[in-house]
């Protein structure tokens, strides 16, 4: 069983060190228990998806210890600043445009140009995040498709050994995830209902607020989101060779990848090839996925050939994302 520990200063320091070194820690918030990883470290975030056993990537909420920690990650307009001032720390998540130079990883945002941010209202969460010194990505700390955890033993029962340390903080106060508000456009839209209502939000920003709820755990407007996942040039999956005018998204050794017409993929110029993981490490590959697709998405290539990625563990989510990109 994983370690469940009372959040003494020593244990919180140990937990913060686990987060800084790229490991997972489950921690209490006022809504539900979260499964946290350093949001700025793609491989650490990949561990969240692997532990939850999710078959696809969805964008995660990055948690700050305060507004200051998050100001560099997103463009906060007047509405966002007013909402942060009134409701943070608290059960409100804001979706905002990502800011250039932000440190949150592409994987935490599932490759989107937007980011979900919140400051939780729980002393253990706040101390942990402050000590870690970085935004912490944290979905609910349960296996995919199971109930959200409101007590430390729920986390242990659901995730088992996948999480090395669970900070115990009693029962979660709300037992319901935070309200998610999309502020990326001129309209203010609640995309996940939670403890705060549209009236609360509307009164704060003095503007109308609508609900546009998606099915549980599905991001808003999947059609729109899929466009972000898809590069402008076609994707060809399970490639066993590469055309001279194609880019190559490699996985593992390229020793036996040939270039049509002669030559080996290992001789391709740097701008034409990216290797998700030369050693075939799926966590490393997941962390690189979105950035590498973007880097190869160049109109001078007729498409991107993608080598086979094993459909095990987090490879299932990677294949899901690539298949959607190939189909669009
Ligand atoms: O109460 C909570 O919010 C808990 C605790 C642990 O803080 N966390 C949580 O995180 O529920 P998560 O990552 O499971 O919630 C993500 C929600 C999903 O509904 C997702 O679709 C939405 O936020 N979301 C995140 N980033 C988004 C984005 N860039 N665009 C649209 N939706 C986004
Ligand atoms: Mg959940």
XYZ file of C-alpha atoms and ligand atoms in Angstrom:
362
model
C 0.000 0.000 0.000
C 1.147 3.593 -0.520
C 2.240 5.663 2.446
C -0.560 7.705 4.024
C 0.931 10.324 6.339
C -0.275 13.112 8.574
C 0.911 16.449 7.123
C 3.564 17.394 9.671
C 6.137 19.981 8.526
C 8.662 17.170 7.933
C 6.221 15.162 5.820
C 5.184 18.208 3.801
C 8.855 18.914 3.137
C 9.307 15.303 2.026
C 6.257 15.607 -0.239
C 7.530 18.863 -1.741
C 10.863 17.167 -2.469
C 9.043 14.282 -4.205
C 7.213 16.829 -6.383
C 10.415 18.746 -7.166
C 12.110 15.521 -8.222
C 9.306 14.586 -10.631
C 7.281 12.175 -8.488
C 3.595 12.117 -7.642
C 1.999 13.139 -4.332
C -1.704 12.951 -3.465
C -2.905 15.849 -1.315
C -6.120 17.215 0.163
C -7.928 20.237 -1.230
C -11.248 21.751 -0.156
C -12.979 20.077 -3.148
C -11.510 16.571 -3.566
C -8.100 14.930 -3.108
C -5.720 15.760 -5.961
C -3.021 13.651 -7.617
C -0.214 16.168 -7.965
C 2.872 16.477 -10.140
C 5.177 19.366 -11.031
C 3.153 20.992 -13.841
C 6.338 22.340 -15.443
C 7.845 18.845 -15.844
C 6.249 16.926 -18.724
C 7.524 13.537 -17.589
C 6.121 14.105 -14.105
C 2.750 15.054 -15.635
C 2.902 11.903 -17.805
C 3.028 9.897 -14.572
C -0.394 11.316 -13.633
C -1.962 9.946 -16.821
C -0.180 6.626 -16.366
C -1.327 6.327 -12.728
C -4.950 7.197 -13.523
C -4.994 4.821 -16.480
C -6.756 7.352 -18.673
C -7.057 6.205 -22.297
C -6.681 9.755 -23.621
C -5.032 13.046 -22.649
C -7.242 15.745 -21.215
C -5.973 19.126 -20.039
C -5.301 19.283 -16.290
C -5.734 22.043 -13.736
C -2.480 23.618 -12.535
C -2.621 24.753 -8.926
C -0.746 27.715 -7.471
C -0.016 28.707 -3.867
C -1.246 32.199 -4.754
C -2.032 34.426 -7.734
C 1.596 35.592 -7.996
C 2.781 32.072 -8.751
C 0.372 31.896 -11.708
C 0.628 35.391 -13.225
C 3.467 34.340 -15.542
C 1.497 31.403 -16.941
C -1.563 33.071 -18.445
C -2.993 36.353 -19.642
C -5.290 37.562 -16.863
C -7.833 40.122 -18.075
C -9.882 42.328 -15.721
C -12.488 39.580 -15.221
C -9.812 37.056 -14.286
C -8.128 39.438 -11.859
C -11.441 40.284 -10.204
C -12.367 36.607 -9.873
C -8.937 35.704 -8.479
C -9.189 38.526 -5.980
C -12.631 37.420 -4.790
C -12.521 33.626 -5.007
C -8.876 32.541 -4.615
C -8.013 30.573 -2.668
C -11.222 28.661 -3.410
C -13.145 26.226 -5.615
C -12.821 28.252 -8.837
C -10.754 27.202 -11.859
C -10.156 29.657 -14.682
C -9.317 28.724 -18.254
C -7.148 31.468 -19.702
C -4.891 32.004 -22.736
C -1.365 30.693 -22.082
C 1.329 33.329 -21.862
C 4.583 33.134 -23.824
C 7.377 32.186 -21.458
C 5.044 30.318 -19.109
C 6.612 27.256 -17.515
C 3.628 24.881 -17.420
C 4.270 21.921 -19.727
C 2.450 21.265 -23.000
C 1.265 17.934 -21.637
C -0.481 19.549 -18.637
C -2.415 21.669 -21.172
C -2.862 18.683 -23.566
C -1.191 20.757 -26.269
C -3.774 23.572 -26.083
C -3.053 27.295 -26.198
C -5.101 27.697 -23.027
C -4.401 26.737 -19.426
C -6.620 25.908 -16.430
C -5.517 27.544 -13.154
C -6.680 27.511 -9.556
C -5.527 28.307 -6.019
C -7.062 25.715 -3.675
C -8.340 26.677 -0.248
C -6.694 24.088 1.968
C -3.728 24.817 4.270
C -1.956 21.541 3.433
C -2.299 22.071 -0.318
C -1.117 25.674 -0.063
C 1.910 24.814 2.048
C 2.840 21.912 -0.215
C 2.626 23.997 -3.400
C 4.518 26.887 -1.811
C 7.301 24.536 -0.676
C 7.443 22.810 -4.079
C 7.817 26.323 -5.507
C 6.086 25.471 -8.781
C 2.559 25.139 -10.129
C 1.231 21.640 -9.420
C -0.947 19.838 -11.969
C -3.582 17.802 -10.164
C -6.692 16.016 -11.340
C -8.778 14.129 -8.806
C -6.708 11.341 -7.235
C -8.704 8.369 -8.486
C -8.389 5.868 -11.311
C -10.125 6.876 -14.525
C -13.866 6.194 -14.468
C -14.169 5.892 -10.691
C -15.575 8.242 -8.052
C -13.610 11.296 -6.974
C -11.826 10.748 -3.653
C -12.793 12.742 -0.602
C -10.667 10.869 1.965
C -7.063 9.593 1.924
C -8.046 5.920 1.977
C -10.166 6.447 -1.189
C -6.944 7.485 -2.916
C -5.044 4.466 -1.639
C -7.866 2.092 -2.634
C -8.124 3.556 -6.133
C -4.487 4.188 -7.084
C -2.520 1.813 -4.885
C 1.231 1.760 -5.476
C 0.978 4.265 -8.347
C 1.209 7.087 -5.791
C 4.170 6.941 -3.391
C 2.783 9.359 -0.782
C -0.693 10.481 0.252
C -0.966 13.487 2.557
C -3.888 12.952 4.911
C -6.008 16.053 5.541
C -9.324 14.697 6.694
C -12.500 14.660 4.621
C -12.655 17.049 1.674
C -15.052 19.873 2.577
C -17.062 20.105 -0.685
C -16.722 16.601 -2.088
C -17.327 18.114 -5.509
C -14.742 19.416 -8.001
C -14.144 23.124 -8.520
C -16.280 25.226 -10.854
C -14.450 25.682 -14.182
C -14.936 29.036 -15.940
C -13.758 29.607 -19.496
C -12.495 33.186 -19.873
C -10.643 32.717 -23.157
C -13.305 34.527 -25.178
C -15.445 37.641 -24.639
C -18.224 35.543 -23.058
C -17.875 34.101 -19.576
C -18.837 30.447 -19.699
C -19.028 27.842 -16.940
C -17.884 24.562 -18.499
C -17.940 22.454 -15.325
C -20.457 23.023 -12.561
C -19.073 23.059 -9.031
C -19.332 24.719 -5.655
C -19.529 28.253 -7.075
C -22.580 29.166 -9.138
C -23.026 31.341 -12.230
C -24.647 33.947 -9.946
C -21.516 34.102 -7.755
C -19.313 34.621 -10.804
C -21.683 37.024 -12.530
C -22.030 39.250 -9.455
C -18.250 39.492 -9.148
C -17.536 40.547 -12.735
C -20.824 42.393 -13.274
C -21.471 40.579 -16.572
C -23.678 37.708 -17.722
C -22.428 34.157 -17.240
C -23.766 31.120 -19.076
C -23.426 27.375 -18.593
C -22.070 25.223 -21.415
C -21.502 21.938 -19.695
C -19.816 19.045 -21.392
C -20.022 15.416 -20.380
C -17.949 14.687 -17.261
C -14.210 15.084 -17.724
C -14.537 16.033 -21.395
C -13.030 19.379 -22.332
C -15.238 22.039 -23.892
C -16.036 21.899 -27.597
C -14.130 18.742 -28.428
C -14.363 19.619 -32.132
C -12.491 22.847 -31.519
C -9.976 21.160 -29.290
C -9.241 18.485 -31.876
C -8.193 21.152 -34.323
C -5.455 22.141 -31.888
C -4.250 18.584 -31.630
C -4.064 18.253 -35.402
C -1.110 19.696 -37.294
C -1.654 21.445 -40.627
C 0.046 18.645 -42.580
C -1.264 15.062 -42.617
C -0.170 12.437 -40.090
C 0.645 8.890 -41.232
C 0.623 6.291 -38.441
C 2.612 3.085 -37.957
C 5.131 4.132 -40.587
C 7.819 1.579 -41.400
C 9.710 3.916 -43.690
C 9.762 7.628 -44.482
C 9.456 9.488 -47.795
C 12.214 11.979 -48.632
C 9.719 14.845 -48.364
C 8.092 13.648 -45.102
C 9.026 14.531 -41.536
C 9.561 11.643 -39.116
C 8.233 11.432 -35.577
C 10.329 8.547 -34.281
C 9.997 6.344 -31.217
C 12.928 4.170 -30.144
C 15.780 3.249 -32.432
C 15.676 4.494 -36.039
C 18.446 2.109 -37.099
C 16.081 0.106 -39.270
C 13.975 3.006 -40.581
C 14.706 3.482 -44.253
C 14.167 6.521 -46.427
C 12.291 5.635 -49.614
C 14.680 5.740 -52.543
C 17.639 4.945 -50.327
C 19.308 5.922 -47.072
C 18.527 5.626 -43.374
C 16.307 7.879 -41.253
C 19.280 8.421 -38.946
C 20.769 10.573 -41.712
C 17.784 12.961 -41.911
C 18.513 16.638 -41.194
C 17.551 17.829 -37.701
C 14.479 19.802 -38.779
C 12.980 16.681 -40.405
C 13.145 14.255 -37.462
C 12.256 14.252 -33.773
C 12.620 11.212 -31.577
C 9.988 11.005 -28.815
C 12.308 8.721 -26.851
C 15.428 7.066 -28.228
C 15.291 4.485 -25.430
C 11.596 3.739 -25.979
C 10.533 5.293 -22.639
C 6.788 6.016 -22.855
C 6.781 8.684 -20.101
C 9.534 10.612 -21.884
C 7.681 10.180 -25.179
C 4.387 11.496 -23.765
C 6.164 14.540 -22.360
C 7.583 15.336 -25.826
C 4.531 14.507 -27.938
C 2.790 17.864 -28.373
C 5.946 19.958 -28.732
C 7.482 17.626 -31.314
C 4.360 17.460 -33.473
C 4.360 21.253 -33.494
C 8.054 21.405 -34.411
C 7.592 19.050 -37.379
C 4.415 20.758 -38.601
C 6.158 22.621 -41.421
C 4.495 23.187 -44.825
C 7.696 22.205 -46.592
C 6.945 18.586 -45.624
C 4.060 16.706 -47.225
C 3.221 15.042 -43.916
C 4.478 13.530 -40.676
C 5.250 9.812 -40.587
C 4.887 8.442 -37.054
C 6.590 5.230 -35.968
C 4.594 2.628 -34.088
C 4.084 3.417 -30.402
C 3.148 0.440 -28.219
C -0.449 0.603 -27.014
C 0.361 -0.108 -23.372
C 0.221 2.196 -20.342
C 0.394 5.840 -21.365
C 1.023 4.639 -24.956
C -2.758 4.130 -25.174
C -3.396 7.838 -24.618
C -0.624 8.753 -27.088
C -2.127 6.532 -29.777
C -5.559 8.001 -29.102
C -4.255 11.521 -29.629
C -2.290 10.613 -32.763
C -5.213 8.688 -34.267
C -7.483 11.718 -33.795
C -4.859 13.980 -35.359
C -4.481 11.585 -38.299
C -8.245 11.411 -38.856
C -8.910 15.151 -38.912
O -11.599 20.483 -7.655
C -10.808 20.342 -8.579
O -10.767 21.116 -9.528
C -9.831 19.154 -8.498
C -8.917 19.402 -7.295
C -7.862 18.353 -7.167
O -8.318 20.676 -7.415
N -9.081 19.036 -9.708
C -9.634 18.616 -10.867
O -8.735 18.621 -11.911
O -10.780 18.270 -10.993
P -8.959 18.043 -13.350
O -7.617 18.242 -14.008
O -9.521 16.694 -13.309
O -10.015 18.992 -14.009
C -9.852 19.393 -15.296
C -11.105 20.076 -15.778
C -11.753 19.221 -16.835
O -13.143 19.427 -16.823
C -11.117 19.783 -18.099
O -11.846 19.502 -19.209
C -11.054 21.267 -17.768
O -10.782 21.311 -16.382
N -9.936 21.924 -18.456
C -8.661 22.005 -18.051
N -7.917 22.695 -18.917
C -8.744 23.077 -19.891
C -8.585 23.831 -21.077
N -7.404 24.336 -21.407
N -9.651 24.026 -21.861
C -10.849 23.515 -21.526
N -11.070 22.794 -20.405
C -10.043 22.586 -19.608
Mg -11.972 13.488 -11.825
